[in-house]
């Protein structure tokens, strides 16, 4: 292999970080050259966040060194434990969850922290000129003069990137940047990143979407269990290979046996949910989800899928129209009524809605069914029976936990989700509502959730899967509908459906225009 | 570097150890200002201990003082567990006391086995009704219960003053603003003849046991815990959040009302506007020291009562201000808050390396 002529801008050598018995980073080397786009790949807990936190001075490495190129191109050691030093040395990061002050304008957000307290018009004008130059060079366009709360997610992200560029970064770290974008926006971001790299910026791209990594990055570094297990060019790599490197074992292909849909279980006719002023609302939606099929709802979050999920979960009532589950009309907001009607519900946010963190695994498992005779008699809890039932669920769903009496907040996200899944599926619901069921889960846990949903479909349940992850929807669903600005498209057969069509619809263009 | 690792479960012994340790730490911390003031530290603590539990009389006095604190401590514990911030136990105590006098001072004439339960139920109902108002305001309109319950204390106290200066005033009390005394049939009997200790203590301890069983073993107790820890998830799971909150209000207000009944029918015999030297507020301290456990409230209340009774006796003997008692309780509270870290987290010391 020829030596790369481009100069090194960042060099991490032998980085080791231990937390008690856990080695979060084990002798990790990472070199990044000017103009290079490097993917950092790994499951949750593989050590990506720890490594980036060391780079940023949030943690101090137990062993190893960080060198960064100074103004003259010479590598100098970066002092550990100082976020300030990292920023001054030209490291910038765009987090998955943006760090923007929502009530300030894009311009104010970008210059925030770089301006003297009593800034003069002159420095404002200079700052403005610099930002506009950066926008012209990089192709990142956004409205600088409205509060960022009014910008779309894509624009907010562009503001975040401009914020980093404004500080003259030489290394830009993007953490899961496409998680919140439509496919078209993601393509736009990829073009921008390429343009920036072309101008000499080094980019570290953290993602778990393998196809993006393969398309955008020239080199991929894979972490697993805190150690670097691969550092290779993306040329010649494929998705199966990268997935296997991340997980450490071969991922069995998802099996999705054919299924014949039966009668509609969930049926919406011209249903509206939420007041007209609300952003996340549903207007005149028609949808049938039949027994034995998985229907997916695609869309950028906040476009109405929240309202749909609330309706099915029982947190909201239809404002108008007719919603039925197995023929029975849905009236007022009534979560326990929905459970009784046979809806198994997996909420979007397992910490906020799905579990009570301070209660035990067993108590969370019976949260919905506590008044059933199997769990109580005469108003007193049948503690032995509850424990035994939870123990069965722990075994059946392979929940890794110290036992049924452990507080559920001590479990990892994947294991917590397994408890939620066990609770939702235990009583063989006829309708399963899965709202972002794999968000934040690693490949292993995600595969498990998918397997459970397919199994529910196999036994004749109707499954409504709401997801922002198009790969997930295309892999699991029999039909996919798209929701945008409160309007739900007809559900289209997944077979023969083009991802780009769905992407355009997510951005608000009709299916007709896309074709 | 020190890191805090969340515990999957907290052993019971550790919870107890933290509470006991906090009490001891508080006494140690109090020794510092005590020594600075030039008082003989060891002698002061010995006198305090003797004053609190040195003989039968001292012990009885401490337990008498602990009785209302157990009730108000339970009131705070059950409410705070459900994240219902009831700061109004003082007002609910007075509401209970007022109901005791209203029912027990001649309105109903009946034998003790009817009148005592009537008075207790009436007092509990009065306290419960008083707290239901802010609970409904909270669940219906989202009104902040801290503000409403706190301000209602003053309304109730002024109402009590109005009643004992007016319609309920005892004409035989030489013009003192106090209510007519409760009938003998409405009085809680003394536990030991010649001491002030009365049956209110037994009722308080039974209430603590009952509340413990209710919270840990019953469906409604489970719902209250779930709603308190995460109301959103409880609602998502279909639990009756509003009803659980109302039940908490009834329990908490009712227990505080019983504190008033116990003080009037067990100790004072009549109602004055200085019936409670802040038992309602001290209940919050007791509940916090007890880590919101109903069973822990009993020893915590005895500890706080003992500190106050002991400090009184010590200040008379060596002339140190009995404000020292406030200092001990305040230090104990701070120690418990710090100790709470130990029960929720394991502390792991990580050797600090350099990059």
CSV table of C-alpha atoms in Angstrom, one decimal, chain A residues 84-430:
chain,number,residue,atom,x,y,z
A,84,UNK,CA,-11.4,24.0,26.2
A,85,UNK,CA,-8.1,22.7,24.9
A,86,UNK,CA,-9.9,20.4,22.5
A,87,UNK,CA,-12.0,23.2,21.1
A,88,UNK,CA,-9.0,25.5,20.8
A,89,UNK,CA,-7.1,22.7,19.0
A,90,UNK,CA,-9.8,22.6,16.3
A,91,UNK,CA,-11.9,19.6,17.3
A,92,UNK,CA,-15.6,20.1,16.7
A,93,UNK,CA,-18.5,17.7,17.3
A,94,UNK,CA,-22.1,17.7,16.2
A,95,UNK,CA,-24.1,15.6,18.7
A,96,UNK,CA,-27.1,13.5,17.8
A,97,UNK,CA,-29.1,15.6,20.2
A,98,UNK,CA,-28.4,19.1,19.1
A,99,UNK,CA,-27.0,21.6,21.6
A,100,UNK,CA,-28.8,24.7,20.3
A,101,UNK,CA,-30.5,27.4,22.3
A,102,UNK,CA,-34.0,27.1,20.7
A,103,UNK,CA,-35.1,30.7,21.4
A,104,UNK,CA,-32.0,32.2,19.8
A,105,UNK,CA,-31.6,32.7,16.0
A,106,UNK,CA,-29.2,30.5,13.9
A,107,UNK,CA,-26.8,33.4,13.8
A,108,UNK,CA,-26.8,33.9,17.5
A,109,UNK,CA,-26.3,30.2,18.1
A,110,UNK,CA,-23.4,30.0,15.8
A,111,UNK,CA,-21.5,32.9,17.4
A,112,UNK,CA,-22.6,32.1,20.9
A,113,UNK,CA,-19.6,31.8,23.2
A,114,UNK,CA,-17.1,33.2,20.6
A,115,UNK,CA,-18.2,36.9,21.0
A,116,UNK,CA,-17.2,39.3,23.7
A,117,UNK,CA,-20.0,40.0,26.1
A,118,UNK,CA,-20.8,43.5,24.7
A,119,UNK,CA,-20.2,42.8,21.1
A,120,UNK,CA,-20.0,45.7,18.7
A,121,UNK,CA,-21.8,45.9,15.4
A,122,UNK,CA,-18.5,45.7,13.7
A,123,UNK,CA,-17.7,42.2,15.1
A,124,UNK,CA,-21.2,41.1,14.3
A,125,UNK,CA,-20.8,42.2,10.8
A,126,UNK,CA,-17.5,40.4,10.5
A,127,UNK,CA,-19.0,37.3,12.0
A,128,UNK,CA,-21.9,37.5,9.6
A,129,UNK,CA,-19.6,37.8,6.6
A,130,UNK,CA,-17.6,34.8,7.8
A,131,UNK,CA,-20.7,32.7,8.2
A,132,UNK,CA,-22.0,33.6,4.8
A,133,UNK,CA,-18.6,32.7,3.3
A,134,UNK,CA,-18.8,29.4,5.1
A,135,UNK,CA,-22.3,28.8,3.8
A,136,UNK,CA,-21.2,29.6,0.2
A,137,UNK,CA,-18.2,27.3,0.4
A,138,UNK,CA,-19.9,24.3,2.0
A,139,UNK,CA,-23.3,24.5,0.5
A,140,UNK,CA,-24.8,24.5,4.0
A,141,UNK,CA,-27.8,26.8,3.8
A,142,UNK,CA,-30.1,27.8,6.6
A,143,UNK,CA,-32.1,30.8,7.6
A,144,UNK,CA,-29.9,32.6,10.1
A,145,UNK,CA,-32.4,35.1,11.4
A,146,UNK,CA,-35.3,33.1,12.9
A,147,UNK,CA,-35.3,31.3,16.2
A,148,UNK,CA,-33.9,27.8,15.6
A,149,UNK,CA,-37.0,26.3,17.2
A,150,UNK,CA,-38.8,27.3,13.9
A,151,UNK,CA,-36.2,25.6,11.7
A,152,UNK,CA,-36.6,22.0,10.4
A,153,UNK,CA,-34.4,19.3,11.9
A,154,UNK,CA,-32.2,19.3,8.9
A,155,UNK,CA,-31.7,23.1,9.1
A,156,UNK,CA,-30.9,22.8,12.8
A,157,UNK,CA,-28.3,20.3,12.0
A,158,UNK,CA,-26.8,22.6,9.3
A,159,UNK,CA,-26.6,25.3,12.0
A,160,UNK,CA,-24.8,22.9,14.3
A,161,UNK,CA,-22.2,22.1,11.6
A,162,UNK,CA,-21.8,25.8,10.7
A,163,UNK,CA,-21.3,26.4,14.4
A,164,UNK,CA,-18.3,24.0,14.3
A,165,UNK,CA,-16.9,25.4,11.1
A,166,UNK,CA,-17.2,28.9,12.4
A,167,UNK,CA,-14.7,27.9,15.1
A,168,UNK,CA,-12.2,26.8,12.4
A,169,UNK,CA,-12.3,23.1,13.2
A,170,UNK,CA,-9.9,20.8,11.5
A,171,UNK,CA,-11.5,17.7,12.8
A,172,UNK,CA,-15.3,17.4,12.7
A,173,UNK,CA,-17.1,14.6,14.5
A,174,UNK,CA,-20.6,13.8,13.4
A,175,UNK,CA,-22.5,11.6,15.9
A,176,UNK,CA,-25.3,9.6,14.2
A,177,UNK,CA,-26.0,12.6,11.9
A,178,UNK,CA,-28.6,11.0,9.7
A,179,UNK,CA,-30.7,9.5,12.4
A,180,UNK,CA,-33.2,12.4,12.2
A,181,UNK,CA,-33.1,13.1,8.5
A,182,UNK,CA,-35.1,12.0,5.5
A,183,UNK,CA,-33.2,10.0,2.9
A,184,UNK,CA,-33.0,13.2,0.7
A,185,UNK,CA,-31.7,15.3,3.6
A,186,UNK,CA,-29.2,12.5,4.3
A,187,UNK,CA,-28.0,12.6,0.7
A,188,UNK,CA,-27.6,16.4,1.0
A,189,UNK,CA,-25.6,16.0,4.2
A,190,UNK,CA,-23.4,13.4,2.5
A,191,UNK,CA,-22.7,15.8,-0.4
A,192,UNK,CA,-21.8,18.5,2.2
A,193,UNK,CA,-19.5,16.3,4.1
A,194,UNK,CA,-17.7,15.3,0.9
A,195,UNK,CA,-17.3,19.0,-0.1
A,196,UNK,CA,-15.9,19.8,3.4
A,197,UNK,CA,-13.5,16.9,3.2
A,198,UNK,CA,-12.4,18.1,-0.2
A,199,UNK,CA,-11.4,21.4,1.4
A,200,UNK,CA,-9.1,19.5,3.8
A,201,UNK,CA,-11.4,18.9,6.8
A,202,UNK,CA,-11.0,15.6,8.6
A,203,UNK,CA,-14.3,14.0,9.4
A,204,UNK,CA,-15.1,11.2,11.9
A,205,UNK,CA,-18.5,9.8,11.0
A,206,UNK,CA,-20.2,7.9,13.8
A,207,UNK,CA,-23.1,5.7,12.6
A,208,UNK,CA,-24.6,2.4,12.7
A,209,UNK,CA,-26.2,2.6,9.3
A,210,UNK,CA,-23.8,0.4,7.3
A,211,UNK,CA,-24.9,1.5,3.8
A,212,UNK,CA,-24.2,5.1,4.6
A,213,UNK,CA,-20.8,4.2,6.0
A,214,UNK,CA,-20.0,2.3,2.8
A,215,UNK,CA,-21.2,5.1,0.5
A,216,UNK,CA,-19.6,8.0,2.3
A,217,UNK,CA,-16.5,7.0,4.1
A,218,UNK,CA,-13.2,5.9,2.7
A,219,UNK,CA,-12.0,4.1,5.8
A,220,UNK,CA,-13.9,2.4,8.5
A,221,UNK,CA,-12.8,1.7,12.1
A,222,UNK,CA,-14.8,-0.9,14.0
A,223,UNK,CA,-14.9,-1.0,17.8
A,224,UNK,CA,-16.2,-4.0,19.7
A,225,UNK,CA,-16.1,-4.5,23.4
A,226,UNK,CA,-13.8,-1.5,23.8
A,227,UNK,CA,-11.1,-2.8,21.4
A,228,UNK,CA,-10.4,-1.9,17.8
A,229,UNK,CA,-11.3,-4.9,15.7
A,230,UNK,CA,-10.9,-3.5,12.3
A,231,UNK,CA,-9.4,-0.5,10.5
A,232,UNK,CA,-9.7,-0.9,6.8
A,233,UNK,CA,-10.7,0.9,3.6
A,234,UNK,CA,-14.4,0.7,2.8
A,235,UNK,CA,-13.5,-0.4,-0.7
A,236,UNK,CA,-14.0,-4.1,-0.8
A,237,UNK,CA,-16.1,-4.2,2.4
A,238,UNK,CA,-19.8,-5.1,2.4
A,239,UNK,CA,-22.6,-4.8,4.9
A,240,UNK,CA,-22.6,-8.3,6.1
A,241,UNK,CA,-18.9,-8.2,6.8
A,242,UNK,CA,-19.1,-4.9,8.8
A,243,UNK,CA,-22.1,-6.2,10.8
A,244,UNK,CA,-20.2,-9.3,11.6
A,245,UNK,CA,-17.2,-7.3,12.7
A,246,UNK,CA,-19.4,-5.1,15.0
A,247,UNK,CA,-21.3,-7.9,16.6
A,248,UNK,CA,-18.5,-10.5,16.6
A,249,UNK,CA,-20.6,-13.2,15.1
A,250,UNK,CA,-22.6,-13.8,11.9
A,251,UNK,CA,-26.0,-12.2,11.9
A,252,UNK,CA,-28.6,-14.7,10.7
A,253,UNK,CA,-30.6,-13.2,7.9
A,254,UNK,CA,-34.1,-12.2,9.1
A,255,UNK,CA,-36.6,-14.8,8.2
A,256,UNK,CA,-39.9,-13.4,7.2
A,257,UNK,CA,-42.3,-16.3,6.2
A,258,UNK,CA,-45.1,-15.4,3.9
A,259,UNK,CA,-48.4,-14.7,5.7
A,260,UNK,CA,-51.9,-14.2,4.5
A,261,UNK,CA,-53.6,-11.2,6.0
A,262,UNK,CA,-57.0,-11.7,7.6
A,263,UNK,CA,-59.7,-9.3,8.6
A,264,UNK,CA,-58.9,-5.7,9.7
A,265,UNK,CA,-58.1,-5.5,13.4
A,266,UNK,CA,-57.4,-1.8,13.5
A,267,UNK,CA,-59.6,0.3,11.2
A,268,UNK,CA,-59.5,4.1,10.9
A,269,UNK,CA,-62.0,6.0,8.8
A,270,UNK,CA,-61.4,9.7,8.4
A,271,UNK,CA,-60.0,9.9,11.9
A,272,UNK,CA,-58.5,13.1,13.2
A,273,UNK,CA,-56.5,13.2,16.4
A,274,UNK,CA,-55.2,16.3,18.2
A,275,UNK,CA,-56.2,19.9,17.9
A,276,UNK,CA,-55.6,21.6,14.6
A,277,UNK,CA,-53.0,23.9,16.1
A,278,UNK,CA,-50.8,21.0,17.2
A,279,UNK,CA,-47.9,19.9,15.0
A,280,UNK,CA,-48.1,16.3,15.8
A,281,UNK,CA,-51.7,15.6,14.8
A,282,UNK,CA,-53.6,13.4,12.5
A,283,UNK,CA,-56.1,14.7,9.9
A,284,UNK,CA,-58.7,12.6,8.3
A,285,UNK,CA,-56.6,9.4,8.3
A,286,UNK,CA,-57.7,6.2,6.8
A,287,UNK,CA,-55.9,3.0,7.7
A,288,UNK,CA,-56.6,-0.7,8.0
A,289,UNK,CA,-54.2,-3.0,9.8
A,290,UNK,CA,-55.2,-6.6,9.3
A,291,UNK,CA,-54.6,-9.8,11.3
A,292,UNK,CA,-51.3,-11.4,10.2
A,293,UNK,CA,-49.7,-8.4,8.6
A,294,UNK,CA,-47.2,-5.7,9.7
A,295,UNK,CA,-48.1,-2.2,8.5
A,296,UNK,CA,-45.4,0.4,8.8
A,297,UNK,CA,-45.7,4.1,9.3
A,298,UNK,CA,-42.8,6.1,7.9
A,299,UNK,CA,-42.2,9.7,8.5
A,300,UNK,CA,-40.0,12.2,10.2
A,301,UNK,CA,-41.0,12.2,13.9
A,302,UNK,CA,-43.5,14.9,14.9
A,303,UNK,CA,-45.5,14.7,11.7
A,304,UNK,CA,-48.5,12.8,13.2
A,305,UNK,CA,-47.1,9.4,14.2
A,306,UNK,CA,-47.2,10.5,17.8
A,307,UNK,CA,-50.9,11.3,17.5
A,308,UNK,CA,-51.6,7.9,15.8
A,309,UNK,CA,-49.6,6.1,18.5
A,310,UNK,CA,-51.5,8.0,21.3
A,311,UNK,CA,-54.8,7.0,19.7
A,312,UNK,CA,-54.0,3.3,19.5
A,313,UNK,CA,-52.3,3.3,22.9
A,314,UNK,CA,-55.3,5.0,24.5
A,315,UNK,CA,-53.7,8.3,25.5
A,316,UNK,CA,-55.9,10.2,23.1
A,317,UNK,CA,-59.4,10.0,21.7
A,318,UNK,CA,-60.4,10.6,18.1
A,319,UNK,CA,-61.5,14.1,17.5
A,320,UNK,CA,-63.6,13.1,14.6
A,321,UNK,CA,-64.0,10.0,12.4
A,322,UNK,CA,-64.4,6.4,13.3
A,323,UNK,CA,-61.7,4.3,14.8
A,324,UNK,CA,-62.3,0.6,15.6
A,325,UNK,CA,-60.3,-2.2,17.1
A,326,UNK,CA,-61.7,-5.6,16.3
A,327,UNK,CA,-65.0,-3.9,15.5
A,328,UNK,CA,-65.4,-2.1,18.8
A,329,UNK,CA,-65.4,1.7,18.4
A,330,UNK,CA,-62.7,3.7,20.2
A,331,UNK,CA,-64.1,6.4,22.4
A,332,UNK,CA,-62.4,8.4,25.1
A,333,UNK,CA,-58.7,8.2,26.0
A,334,UNK,CA,-58.5,5.0,28.1
A,335,UNK,CA,-55.2,3.1,28.2
A,336,UNK,CA,-56.6,0.2,30.3
A,337,UNK,CA,-59.6,0.0,27.9
A,338,UNK,CA,-57.2,-0.5,25.0
A,339,UNK,CA,-55.3,-3.1,26.9
A,340,UNK,CA,-58.5,-4.9,27.6
A,341,UNK,CA,-59.4,-4.7,23.9
A,342,UNK,CA,-56.3,-6.7,23.1
A,343,UNK,CA,-53.7,-4.1,22.2
A,344,UNK,CA,-50.1,-4.8,23.1
A,345,UNK,CA,-48.3,-1.5,23.3
A,346,UNK,CA,-44.6,-0.7,23.0
A,347,UNK,CA,-44.1,3.0,23.7
A,348,UNK,CA,-41.6,5.2,21.9
A,349,UNK,CA,-39.7,6.1,25.1
A,350,UNK,CA,-39.2,3.2,27.3
A,351,UNK,CA,-37.8,5.3,30.1
A,352,UNK,CA,-40.5,7.9,30.1
A,353,UNK,CA,-43.6,5.8,29.2
A,354,UNK,CA,-42.6,2.2,29.2
A,355,UNK,CA,-41.1,1.6,32.7
A,356,UNK,CA,-41.2,2.9,36.2
A,357,UNK,CA,-37.4,3.0,36.8
A,358,UNK,CA,-37.5,2.7,40.6
A,359,UNK,CA,-39.8,-0.4,40.6
A,360,UNK,CA,-38.4,-3.9,40.1
A,361,UNK,CA,-38.4,-5.9,36.9
A,362,UNK,CA,-41.3,-8.1,38.2
A,363,UNK,CA,-43.3,-5.0,39.2
A,364,UNK,CA,-42.8,-3.5,35.8
A,365,UNK,CA,-43.7,-6.7,34.1
A,366,UNK,CA,-47.2,-6.7,35.8
A,367,UNK,CA,-47.7,-3.0,35.6
A,368,UNK,CA,-50.6,-3.3,33.2
A,369,UNK,CA,-52.2,-6.4,34.6
A,370,UNK,CA,-51.9,-5.7,38.4
A,371,UNK,CA,-55.6,-5.9,39.0
A,372,UNK,CA,-56.0,-9.3,37.2
A,373,UNK,CA,-56.9,-12.1,39.5
A,374,UNK,CA,-53.6,-13.8,38.6
A,375,UNK,CA,-51.7,-11.0,40.3
A,376,UNK,CA,-53.9,-10.1,43.2
A,377,UNK,CA,-56.6,-11.5,45.5
A,378,UNK,CA,-58.8,-9.3,47.6
A,379,UNK,CA,-56.7,-6.3,46.9
A,380,UNK,CA,-53.5,-7.9,48.1
A,381,UNK,CA,-50.6,-8.6,45.7
A,382,UNK,CA,-49.8,-12.2,45.1
A,383,UNK,CA,-46.2,-11.6,45.3
A,384,UNK,CA,-45.0,-15.1,44.9
A,385,UNK,CA,-47.1,-15.6,41.7
A,386,UNK,CA,-45.9,-12.2,40.3
A,387,UNK,CA,-42.3,-13.2,40.9
A,388,UNK,CA,-42.7,-16.6,39.3
A,389,UNK,CA,-44.4,-15.1,36.3
A,390,UNK,CA,-41.7,-12.5,35.9
A,391,UNK,CA,-39.1,-15.2,36.2
A,392,UNK,CA,-40.7,-17.1,33.3
A,393,UNK,CA,-40.8,-13.9,31.2
A,394,UNK,CA,-37.1,-13.3,32.0
A,395,UNK,CA,-36.3,-16.7,30.7
A,396,UNK,CA,-38.6,-16.6,27.7
A,397,UNK,CA,-37.4,-13.2,26.5
A,398,UNK,CA,-33.7,-13.7,27.6
A,399,UNK,CA,-33.7,-10.6,29.8
A,400,UNK,CA,-30.2,-10.2,31.2
A,401,UNK,CA,-30.7,-9.0,34.8
A,402,UNK,CA,-29.8,-9.8,38.3
A,403,UNK,CA,-33.3,-11.2,38.9
A,404,UNK,CA,-36.9,-10.2,39.1
A,405,UNK,CA,-36.3,-8.1,42.2
A,406,UNK,CA,-33.7,-5.8,40.5
A,407,UNK,CA,-34.7,-2.2,39.9
A,408,UNK,CA,-35.4,-2.0,36.2
A,409,UNK,CA,-33.4,1.2,35.8
A,410,UNK,CA,-30.3,-0.8,36.4
A,411,UNK,CA,-30.9,-2.7,33.2
A,412,UNK,CA,-29.4,-1.9,29.8
A,413,UNK,CA,-31.7,-0.3,27.2
A,414,UNK,CA,-32.0,-3.6,25.3
A,415,UNK,CA,-32.9,-5.6,28.4
A,416,UNK,CA,-35.3,-3.0,29.5
A,417,UNK,CA,-37.0,-3.1,26.1
A,418,UNK,CA,-37.2,-6.9,26.4
A,419,UNK,CA,-39.3,-6.5,29.6
A,420,UNK,CA,-41.5,-4.0,27.8
A,421,UNK,CA,-41.8,-6.4,24.9
A,422,UNK,CA,-42.6,-9.3,27.2
A,423,UNK,CA,-45.3,-7.3,28.9
A,424,UNK,CA,-46.9,-6.2,25.7
A,425,UNK,CA,-46.8,-9.6,24.0
A,426,UNK,CA,-47.4,-11.8,27.0
A,427,UNK,CA,-51.2,-12.0,26.7
A,428,UNK,CA,-51.1,-12.6,22.9
A,429,UNK,CA,-52.6,-9.3,21.8
A,430,UNK,CA,-54.6,-9.1,18.6
